[in-house]
Tab-separated table of C-alpha atoms in Angstrom:
chain	number	residue	atom	x	y	z
A	18	MET	CA	49.416	-31.422	2.064
A	19	MET	CA	49.795	-29.811	-1.435
A	20	ILE	CA	52.673	-28.156	-1.041
A	21	ASN	CA	54.884	-30.775	0.359
A	22	GLN	CA	53.558	-32.862	-2.346
A	23	ILE	CA	54.762	-30.448	-4.696
A	24	TYR	CA	57.932	-30.003	-2.973
A	25	PHE	CA	58.302	-33.855	-2.981
A	26	ARG	CA	57.825	-34.193	-6.848
A	27	ASN	CA	60.422	-31.599	-7.620
A	28	TYR	CA	62.692	-32.719	-5.294
A	29	LEU	CA	62.396	-36.293	-7.109
A	30	ASN	CA	62.359	-34.573	-10.369
A	31	LEU	CA	65.931	-33.142	-9.429
A	32	LEU	CA	67.330	-36.630	-8.163
A	33	PHE	CA	66.544	-38.210	-11.569
A	34	LEU	CA	67.654	-35.259	-13.469
A	35	PHE	CA	71.317	-35.630	-11.456
A	36	LYS	CA	71.470	-39.204	-12.511
A	37	GLN	CA	71.272	-38.606	-16.440
A	38	MET	CA	73.507	-36.141	-16.015
A	39	MET	CA	76.139	-38.193	-13.989
A	40	ASN	CA	75.757	-41.171	-16.651
A	41	ASP	CA	76.250	-38.181	-19.518
A	42	GLN	CA	72.792	-38.472	-20.719
A	43	PRO	CA	70.872	-35.458	-21.927
A	44	PRO	CA	68.369	-34.493	-19.073
A	45	PHE	CA	64.422	-34.930	-20.014
A	46	ILE	CA	63.251	-31.504	-21.765
A	47	SER	CA	59.367	-31.040	-22.161
A	48	LEU	CA	57.170	-27.968	-22.610
A	49	GLU	CA	53.583	-27.949	-21.593
A	50	SER	CA	51.837	-26.973	-25.079
A	51	TYR	CA	53.971	-26.717	-28.051
A	52	ASP	CA	52.046	-24.246	-30.295
A	53	ASP	CA	54.862	-21.281	-29.454
A	54	ILE	CA	57.602	-21.822	-32.231
A	55	ASN	CA	59.362	-19.497	-30.216
A	56	GLN	CA	59.244	-20.755	-27.074
A	57	ILE	CA	60.219	-24.034	-29.108
A	58	ARG	CA	63.764	-22.291	-30.759
A	59	LYS	CA	64.679	-21.363	-27.186
A	60	LYS	CA	63.853	-24.342	-25.207
A	61	PHE	CA	65.818	-26.608	-27.287
A	62	PRO	CA	68.914	-26.036	-28.597
A	63	SER	CA	68.687	-28.469	-31.816
A	64	LEU	CA	65.721	-26.572	-32.975
A	65	ALA	CA	66.844	-23.027	-32.696
A	66	LYS	CA	66.906	-22.513	-36.527
A	67	ILE	CA	63.563	-24.361	-37.640
A	68	ASN	CA	61.321	-22.956	-40.159
A	69	LEU	CA	63.377	-19.913	-41.140
A	70	ASN	CA	64.057	-18.878	-44.445
A	71	HIS	CA	67.856	-20.444	-44.885
A	72	GLU	CA	69.698	-19.684	-47.847
A	73	PHE	CA	71.578	-23.004	-49.268
A	74	ASN	CA	74.591	-22.595	-51.311
A	75	ASN	CA	76.335	-24.889	-53.694
A	76	LEU	CA	73.550	-27.270	-53.676
A	77	GLU	CA	75.215	-29.681	-56.072
A	78	GLU	CA	77.991	-30.131	-54.732
A	79	CYS	CA	75.516	-31.620	-51.433
A	80	LYS	CA	75.203	-35.072	-50.523
A	81	PHE	CA	71.418	-36.120	-50.020
A	82	PHE	CA	69.947	-39.308	-48.355
A	83	ILE	CA	66.664	-40.597	-47.104
A	84	ILE	CA	66.083	-42.176	-43.533
A	85	ARG	CA	62.897	-43.925	-43.247
A	86	THR	CA	61.942	-44.943	-39.654
A	87	GLN	CA	59.514	-47.274	-37.454
A	88	GLY	CA	58.171	-44.681	-35.992
A	89	GLU	CA	57.662	-41.224	-35.030
A	90	ASP	CA	59.307	-41.921	-30.988
A	91	ASN	CA	62.910	-41.992	-32.358
A	92	VAL	CA	62.315	-39.312	-34.441
A	93	HIS	CA	60.723	-37.349	-31.819
A	94	ARG	CA	64.333	-37.981	-29.542
A	95	ALA	CA	66.156	-36.561	-32.563
A	96	MET	CA	64.502	-33.918	-32.641
A	97	LYS	CA	64.358	-32.786	-29.109
A	98	TYR	CA	68.521	-33.696	-28.078
A	99	GLY	CA	69.958	-33.055	-31.642
A	100	ILE	CA	71.027	-36.823	-32.262
A	101	TRP	CA	70.535	-40.232	-34.364
A	102	THR	CA	72.061	-43.353	-35.210
A	103	SER	CA	71.117	-46.587	-36.728
A	104	SER	CA	72.220	-49.587	-38.060
A	105	SER	CA	76.333	-50.651	-38.152
A	106	ARG	CA	76.062	-49.931	-42.172
A	107	LYS	CA	74.134	-47.326	-42.690
A	108	ASN	CA	75.494	-45.545	-39.763
A	109	GLU	CA	79.132	-45.971	-42.294
A	110	ARG	CA	77.773	-44.893	-45.033
A	111	LEU	CA	76.541	-41.651	-43.246
A	112	HIS	CA	80.445	-41.452	-41.813
A	113	GLU	CA	82.112	-42.040	-45.059
A	114	ALA	CA	79.624	-38.934	-46.793
A	115	PHE	CA	80.345	-36.797	-43.703
A	116	THR	CA	84.708	-37.026	-43.918
A	117	ASN	CA	84.560	-36.824	-47.613
A	118	LYS	CA	81.887	-34.093	-48.050
A	119	LYS	CA	82.816	-31.017	-50.002
A	120	GLN	CA	79.526	-29.211	-48.660
A	121	GLU	CA	76.929	-29.958	-46.563
A	122	VAL	CA	74.971	-33.255	-45.776
A	123	TYR	CA	71.405	-33.136	-45.625
A	124	LEU	CA	68.699	-35.855	-44.342
A	125	PHE	CA	65.108	-36.103	-45.633
A	126	PHE	CA	63.060	-37.858	-42.478
A	127	THR	CA	60.031	-39.535	-42.989
A	128	GLU	CA	58.157	-42.702	-40.570
A	129	ILE	CA	56.512	-45.516	-41.943
A	130	ASN	CA	52.768	-45.252	-43.016
A	131	SER	CA	52.951	-41.984	-41.930
A	132	MET	CA	52.227	-40.525	-45.833
A	133	CYS	CA	54.232	-37.372	-45.108
A	134	PHE	CA	57.871	-36.215	-44.526
A	135	SER	CA	58.014	-35.368	-41.767
A	136	GLY	CA	61.664	-32.896	-41.756
A	137	MET	CA	64.475	-32.122	-43.051
A	138	ALA	CA	68.027	-32.109	-40.978
A	139	LYS	CA	72.062	-32.177	-41.509
A	140	LEU	CA	74.202	-33.154	-39.975
A	141	THR	CA	77.059	-31.433	-38.262
A	142	SER	CA	79.238	-33.757	-37.182
A	143	ALA	CA	81.588	-37.675	-37.994
A	144	PHE	CA	80.121	-40.723	-36.408
A	145	ASN	CA	81.223	-40.767	-32.629
A	146	PRO	CA	81.393	-44.051	-31.253
A	147	LYS	CA	81.678	-43.590	-27.513
A	148	PHE	CA	78.425	-41.739	-26.912
A	149	HIS	CA	75.703	-43.691	-26.747
A	150	PHE	CA	71.742	-42.718	-25.930
A	151	LYS	CA	70.029	-45.079	-23.821
A	152	PHE	CA	66.499	-43.766	-24.611
A	153	TRP	CA	65.856	-44.635	-27.733
A	154	LEU	CA	62.641	-46.841	-28.963
A	155	ILE	CA	64.178	-50.007	-28.584
A	156	GLU	CA	66.248	-51.300	-26.178
A	157	ASN	CA	70.514	-51.629	-26.349
A	158	LYS	CA	69.805	-51.861	-30.289
A	159	TRP	CA	71.413	-48.606	-31.579
A	160	PHE	CA	74.627	-47.309	-30.238
A	161	GLY	CA	76.910	-44.144	-31.360
A	162	THR	CA	75.214	-41.022	-32.258
A	163	PHE	CA	75.579	-37.953	-34.739
A	164	SER	CA	74.828	-35.045	-33.991
A	165	ILE	CA	72.503	-33.236	-36.280
A	166	GLU	CA	70.617	-29.494	-36.600
A	167	TRP	CA	66.677	-29.302	-37.458
A	168	LEU	CA	66.271	-27.152	-40.361
A	169	TYR	CA	62.397	-27.702	-41.433
A	170	ILE	CA	59.615	-29.601	-39.530
A	171	LYS	CA	56.603	-29.804	-41.145
A	172	ASP	CA	54.422	-32.691	-42.682
A	173	LEU	CA	54.361	-32.545	-46.568
A	174	SER	CA	52.524	-35.042	-48.075
A	175	PHE	CA	54.250	-37.284	-50.238
A	176	LYS	CA	51.977	-36.349	-53.065
A	177	LEU	CA	54.657	-33.476	-53.460
A	178	PHE	CA	56.789	-36.051	-54.207
A	179	GLU	CA	55.331	-38.259	-56.851
A	180	ASN	CA	57.210	-36.600	-59.791
A	181	ILE	CA	60.876	-37.104	-58.584
A	182	LYS	CA	61.852	-40.853	-58.879
A	183	GLN	CA	64.906	-42.664	-58.922
A	184	ILE	CA	66.159	-46.086	-60.115
A	185	GLN	CA	67.362	-48.324	-57.078
A	186	LYS	CA	69.144	-50.967	-57.291
A	187	LEU	CA	69.625	-54.228	-54.915
A	188	GLU	CA	71.890	-56.706	-54.300
A	189	GLY	CA	71.020	-59.704	-56.454
A	190	SER	CA	67.874	-58.029	-57.816
A	191	GLU	CA	67.146	-56.211	-60.868
A	192	GLU	CA	66.732	-52.065	-60.973
A	193	THR	CA	63.415	-50.507	-60.347
A	194	LEU	CA	62.569	-47.139	-60.776
A	195	LYS	CA	61.097	-45.631	-57.711
A	196	SER	CA	59.511	-42.623	-56.178
A	197	VAL	CA	61.790	-41.091	-53.675
A	198	TYR	CA	59.203	-41.975	-50.359
A	199	ASP	CA	58.899	-45.433	-51.399
A	200	LEU	CA	63.309	-45.777	-51.183
A	201	ILE	CA	64.895	-48.039	-48.478
A	202	ASP	CA	66.483	-46.115	-45.462
A	203	CYS	CA	69.919	-44.454	-45.981
A	204	THR	CA	69.355	-44.418	-49.484
A	205	GLU	CA	71.512	-41.471	-51.096
A	206	LEU	CA	69.598	-39.374	-53.519
A	207	SER	CA	71.343	-38.069	-56.877
A	208	ASN	CA	71.996	-33.902	-56.967
A	209	GLU	CA	68.855	-33.122	-58.784
A	210	ASN	CA	66.228	-34.909	-56.651
A	211	GLY	CA	68.189	-33.811	-53.516
A	212	ILE	CA	67.874	-30.363	-54.900
A	213	LYS	CA	64.283	-30.740	-55.901
A	214	MET	CA	63.101	-31.847	-52.289
A	215	THR	CA	64.922	-29.124	-50.554
A	216	LYS	CA	62.890	-26.130	-52.894
A	217	ILE	CA	59.845	-28.143	-52.217
A	218	PHE	CA	60.727	-27.504	-48.352
A	219	GLN	CA	61.850	-23.998	-49.130
A	220	ASN	CA	58.627	-22.911	-50.708
A	221	GLU	CA	55.856	-25.421	-49.526
A	222	VAL	CA	53.796	-24.029	-46.063
A	223	SER	CA	51.955	-26.715	-44.081
A	224	ASN	CA	49.964	-26.089	-40.593
A	225	LYS	CA	50.605	-29.805	-39.545
A	226	SER	CA	53.739	-31.006	-37.723
A	227	LEU	CA	54.728	-33.567	-35.401
A	228	PHE	CA	54.770	-31.142	-32.520
A	229	GLU	CA	51.591	-32.237	-32.011
A	230	GLU	CA	52.265	-35.474	-30.402
A	231	PHE	CA	55.013	-34.092	-28.280
A	232	PRO	CA	52.601	-34.451	-25.406
A	233	GLN	CA	51.916	-38.005	-25.745
A	234	LEU	CA	55.499	-38.841	-26.825
A	235	ASP	CA	56.813	-37.084	-23.367
A	236	LYS	CA	54.797	-39.107	-21.318
A	237	LEU	CA	55.829	-42.470	-23.011
A	238	GLU	CA	59.925	-40.936	-23.165
A	239	PHE	CA	59.899	-40.209	-19.218
A	240	GLU	CA	58.383	-43.436	-18.496
A	241	ASN	CA	61.014	-45.144	-20.447
A	242	ARG	CA	63.635	-43.106	-18.919
A	243	GLU	CA	62.372	-44.155	-15.286
A	244	GLU	CA	61.973	-47.712	-16.334
A	245	ARG	CA	65.928	-48.215	-17.693
A	246	THR	CA	67.353	-46.033	-14.875
A	247	ASN	CA	66.369	-48.388	-11.887
A	248	ASN	CA	66.875	-51.430	-14.294
A	249	GLN	CA	70.329	-53.223	-13.281
A	250	ARG	CA	69.635	-55.886	-15.802
A	251	PHE	CA	69.222	-53.410	-18.657
A	252	GLU	CA	72.526	-51.094	-17.165
A	253	LYS	CA	74.419	-54.265	-16.766
A	254	LYS	CA	73.964	-55.250	-20.646
A	255	PHE	CA	73.835	-51.790	-21.564
A	256	LYS	CA	77.506	-51.660	-20.675
A	257	GLU	CA	78.323	-55.368	-22.200
A	258	LEU	CA	77.459	-54.317	-25.837
A	259	SER	CA	78.220	-50.619	-25.687
A	260	SER	CA	82.157	-51.776	-24.721
A	261	VAL	CA	81.957	-54.682	-27.626
A	262	PHE	CA	80.595	-51.966	-30.383
A	263	GLU	CA	83.484	-49.678	-29.457
A	264	THR	CA	85.863	-51.939	-30.590
A	265	ILE	CA	84.006	-52.439	-34.148
A	266	PRO	CA	81.306	-49.904	-34.618
A	267	PHE	CA	80.758	-50.517	-38.077
A	268	SER	CA	80.328	-54.224	-38.292
A	269	PHE	CA	78.690	-55.137	-34.809
A	270	SER	CA	75.392	-56.772	-34.580
A	271	VAL	CA	73.665	-57.610	-31.350
A	272	ALA	CA	72.044	-60.896	-32.931
A	273	SER	CA	75.255	-61.746	-34.118
A	274	TYR	CA	76.881	-61.110	-30.820
A	275	GLU	CA	74.071	-63.012	-29.165
A	276	ARG	CA	74.524	-66.170	-31.011
A	277	LYS	CA	78.568	-66.253	-30.422
A	278	LYS	CA	77.985	-65.651	-27.144
A	279	ASN	CA	75.635	-68.548	-26.963
A	280	ASN	CA	77.827	-70.962	-28.757
A	281	ARG	CA	74.922	-72.692	-30.512
A	282	LYS	CA	77.014	-75.428	-32.351
A	283	SER	CA	75.106	-78.380	-34.861
A	284	GLN	CA	76.274	-81.779	-34.851
A	285	GLY	CA	80.190	-82.693	-35.413
A	286	GLY	CA	80.750	-79.098	-33.708
A	287	TYR	CA	81.371	-76.528	-36.214
A	288	TYR	CA	84.590	-73.674	-35.934
A	289	GLN	CA	83.952	-70.674	-34.059
A	290	PRO	CA	86.493	-67.893	-34.531
A	291	PRO	CA	87.095	-64.805	-32.076
A	292	TYR	CA	84.002	-61.919	-32.417
A	293	GLY	CA	84.749	-59.586	-35.119
A	294	GLN	CA	86.622	-61.681	-37.054
A	295	GLN	CA	84.045	-63.819	-38.275
A	296	TYR	CA	80.000	-63.259	-38.196
A	297	TYR	CA	78.356	-66.721	-39.534
A	298	TYR	CA	79.353	-70.203	-38.616
A	299	GLN	CA	81.698	-72.381	-40.837
A	300	GLN	CA	81.098	-75.334	-42.129
A	301	PRO	CA	83.331	-78.741	-41.242
A	302	TYR	CA	85.408	-79.702	-44.154
A	303	GLN	CA	83.775	-82.037	-46.647
A	304	PRO	CA	85.316	-83.367	-49.533
A	305	TYR	CA	82.069	-84.038	-51.951
A	306	TYR	CA	81.294	-80.118	-51.080
A	307	TYR	CA	84.245	-78.445	-52.517
A	308	GLN	CA	83.894	-80.393	-55.818
A	309	GLN	CA	80.570	-79.552	-56.872
A	310	GLN	CA	79.925	-76.588	-58.940
A	311	GLN	CA	79.188	-73.236	-56.984
A	312	VAL	CA	77.154	-70.911	-58.552
A	313	GLY	CA	77.013	-67.172	-57.041
A	314	TYR	CA	77.252	-66.617	-53.582
A	315	GLN	CA	75.946	-69.455	-51.123
A	316	PHE	CA	74.506	-68.168	-47.558
A	317	GLN	CA	75.777	-70.181	-44.682
A	318	GLN	CA	73.007	-71.634	-42.466
A	319	THR	CA	73.526	-71.414	-39.034
A	320	PRO	CA	72.689	-74.338	-36.887
A	321	GLN	CA	69.214	-75.058	-35.644
A	322	TYR	CA	67.995	-75.471	-31.958
A	323	TRP	CA	67.042	-78.924	-32.273
A	324	GLN	CA	70.364	-80.170	-33.915
A	325	GLN	CA	72.256	-79.540	-30.627
A	326	ASN	CA	69.889	-80.140	-27.688
A	327	ASN	CA	67.791	-83.282	-28.592
A	328	GLY	CA	65.873	-83.074	-24.841
A	329	PHE	CA	65.909	-85.907	-22.098
A	330	TYR	CA	63.331	-87.885	-23.061
A	331	GLN	CA	64.818	-87.926	-26.451
A	332	ASN	CA	68.085	-89.058	-25.974
A	333	GLN	CA	66.710	-91.712	-23.492
A	334	TYR	CA	64.527	-93.220	-26.115
A	335	TYR	CA	67.815	-93.596	-28.431
A	336	GLN	CA	69.738	-94.969	-25.813
A	337	GLN	CA	66.666	-97.277	-25.272
A	338	GLN	CA	66.694	-98.418	-28.925
A	339	ASN	CA	70.442	-98.978	-29.297
A	340	SER	CA	70.305	-101.176	-26.143
A	341	ASN	CA	67.264	-103.259	-27.788
A	342	LYS	CA	69.307	-103.741	-31.131
A	343	GLN	CA	71.933	-105.360	-29.328
A	344	GLN	CA	70.573	-107.794	-27.320
A	345	TYR	CA	68.229	-108.531	-30.765
A	346	GLY	CA	71.790	-109.075	-32.309
A	347	LYS	CA	73.060	-111.305	-29.500
A	348	GLN	CA	69.289	-113.617	-29.659
A	349	GLN	CA	70.074	-113.511	-33.275
A	350	ASN	CA	74.085	-114.726	-33.093
A	351	TYR	CA	72.855	-117.612	-30.500
A	352	GLU	CA	70.132	-118.767	-32.495
A	353	LYS	CA	71.841	-119.133	-36.101
A	354	PRO	CA	73.323	-122.626	-35.213
A	355	ALA	CA	69.839	-124.253	-34.172
A	356	ARG	CA	68.711	-123.044	-37.193
A	357	GLN	CA	71.349	-124.109	-39.691
A	358	ASN	CA	70.651	-127.565	-37.438
A	359	GLN	CA	67.525	-127.361	-38.257
A	360	GLN	CA	68.042	-126.919	-42.320
A	361	GLN	CA	70.790	-130.032	-41.726
A	362	GLN	CA	68.121	-132.322	-40.331
A	363	TYR	CA	66.060	-130.990	-42.840
A	364	SER	CA	68.306	-131.507	-46.010
A	365	GLN	CA	69.337	-135.457	-44.331
A	366	ASN	CA	65.623	-136.701	-44.005
A	367	GLN	CA	65.247	-135.799	-47.448
A	368	GLY	CA	68.012	-137.318	-48.985
A	369	PHE	CA	66.384	-140.137	-46.605
A	370	GLU	CA	63.330	-140.174	-48.095
A	371	GLN	CA	64.504	-139.707	-51.754
A	372	GLN	CA	66.719	-143.202	-50.850
A	373	GLN	CA	63.640	-144.980	-49.396
A	374	ASN	CA	61.511	-144.369	-52.846
A	375	PRO	CA	64.168	-143.791	-55.733
A	376	GLU	CA	61.782	-145.130	-57.986
A	377	SER	CA	58.949	-142.432	-57.015
A	378	ASN	CA	60.653	-139.915	-59.525
A	379	GLY	CA	61.163	-141.979	-62.510
A	380	GLU	CA	57.419	-143.106	-62.459
A	381	VAL	CA	55.849	-139.817	-62.205
A	382	GLN	CA	57.994	-139.437	-65.427
A	383	ASN	CA	57.004	-142.464	-67.387
A	384	PHE	CA	53.251	-141.902	-66.487
A	385	SER	CA	50.862	-139.732	-69.014
A	386	LEU	CA	49.639	-136.208	-68.289
A	387	ASP	CA	46.593	-137.221	-67.244
A	388	GLN	CA	47.906	-139.812	-65.002
A	389	ARG	CA	50.163	-137.558	-63.588
A	390	PHE	CA	47.453	-134.506	-62.643
A	391	GLN	CA	45.287	-137.335	-60.735
A	392	ILE	CA	48.867	-137.886	-58.798
A	393	ASN	CA	49.637	-134.267	-58.075
A	394	ASN	CA	46.012	-133.910	-56.561
A	395	GLN	CA	46.608	-136.945	-54.510
A	396	GLN	CA	49.561	-135.273	-53.230
A	397	LEU	CA	47.627	-131.944	-52.556
A	398	GLN	CA	45.364	-133.756	-50.622
A	399	LYS	CA	47.795	-135.366	-48.141
A	400	ARG	CA	48.862	-131.859	-47.426
A	401	THR	CA	45.281	-130.452	-46.369
A	402	LYS	CA	44.579	-133.209	-44.157
A	403	ILE	CA	42.835	-130.754	-41.315
A	404	GLU	CA	39.520	-128.886	-43.253
A	405	LYS	CA	39.792	-125.435	-43.292
A	406	THR	CA	37.348	-122.794	-44.839
A	407	LYS	CA	38.999	-120.007	-46.254
A	408	LYS	CA	37.237	-117.037	-48.223
A	409	TYR	CA	39.293	-114.885	-50.942
A	410	PRO	CA	37.211	-112.229	-52.542
A	411	ASN	CA	37.650	-111.702	-56.053
A	412	LYS	CA	36.067	-108.767	-58.494
A	413	ASN	CA	34.106	-111.060	-60.358
A	414	GLU	CA	32.127	-111.740	-57.027
A	415	VAL	CA	33.701	-115.280	-56.530
A	416	GLU	CA	34.687	-117.259	-53.689
A	417	TYR	CA	37.054	-120.164	-53.813
A	418	VAL	CA	36.710	-123.025	-50.779
A	419	GLU	CA	39.714	-124.829	-49.670
A	420	LYS	CA	38.741	-127.923	-48.187
A	421	SER	CA	40.188	-131.501	-47.950
A	422	GLN	CA	38.891	-132.065	-51.528
A	423	ALA	CA	40.052	-130.244	-54.063
A	424	GLN	CA	39.378	-126.859	-54.343
A	425	THR	CA	36.094	-125.851	-55.971
A	426	SER	CA	34.557	-122.352	-57.296
A	427	VAL	CA	31.431	-121.218	-56.177
A	428	GLN	CA	29.466	-118.433	-57.801
A	429	LYS	CA	27.148	-115.966	-55.768
A	430	ASN	CA	23.693	-115.411	-56.568
């Protein structure tokens, strides 16, 4: 039974390797232990010359770059298969450096939060936009490959590089002096700093390296390969994105492509040119917008999700609100003539009373001030025929009681 299981496992591994060869992907390669460096050099072609006494000629004409990665998985695959890739802009930068080179282009690799440089490699080919490695850490994010050859694989602490500093200037920020291990990904080093770093890799000795973690990383890679080779959704998406990437290799972005594909439009509609000509949405024509003074480059915000999809219940609420407004407007228009008739009748009654008592206004004007005050009080008493008591609070704790009589103030005890 044990022999049959072993044969069955070997058969599955051969099928797995055959599928990868048919898909033009490098086959899965691993070792039981990575203690013997001679076995590593024989097993992996890209590591055949690691940690030897290399002689560097004309370093003053070479180019040097810092490569910062998010984790050790991608560096593990780059070491085993001798390939590398990054975002479209960074790939373009490395491609231009290789095509316009006078001498070699060297890369110094480090992982975020590792506190050390893990290796040094050199570019051996230009960027190939038609070969895509499927088994990077994050699926469908990086396309195309460079071929690289590793020279040194050893963990060198950042303390050895503290005195090597370089000025870095980013768009929209001031110049800052940083150590080489704090520079961002794909930053080109000066010749002096590059030569200093190569000498440190050449002279320093370290017993630690990323090979100590290779057995665990091999397991993760094997599981990753099994999941993606048997996943039809991944294959379909990978073919779609890779076909678009090959048309615009140095300006491709998965996020912008997905945004264009979903056709998310804000209120009023936006002009959307075909993909590859314009990445971001353009605002509609606004006369007052072009009259404003614009200082610097203004980024155009992409439309939000809530601007497009208001939801079923929200649309229903707006429809009910609009219908209520229309009904309310109809009632107002219907009641307007009735109100006008009431006002006309009220004005006619007032005029009729004035005609009946033409001397009332004149009599009040002929009386003295005391007599006028008494008349006004009598008129107030007529208005308040119904007895009511209303309390009005006051800051001085005074209550005003209103009755059929005149108003009187009562002080609280």
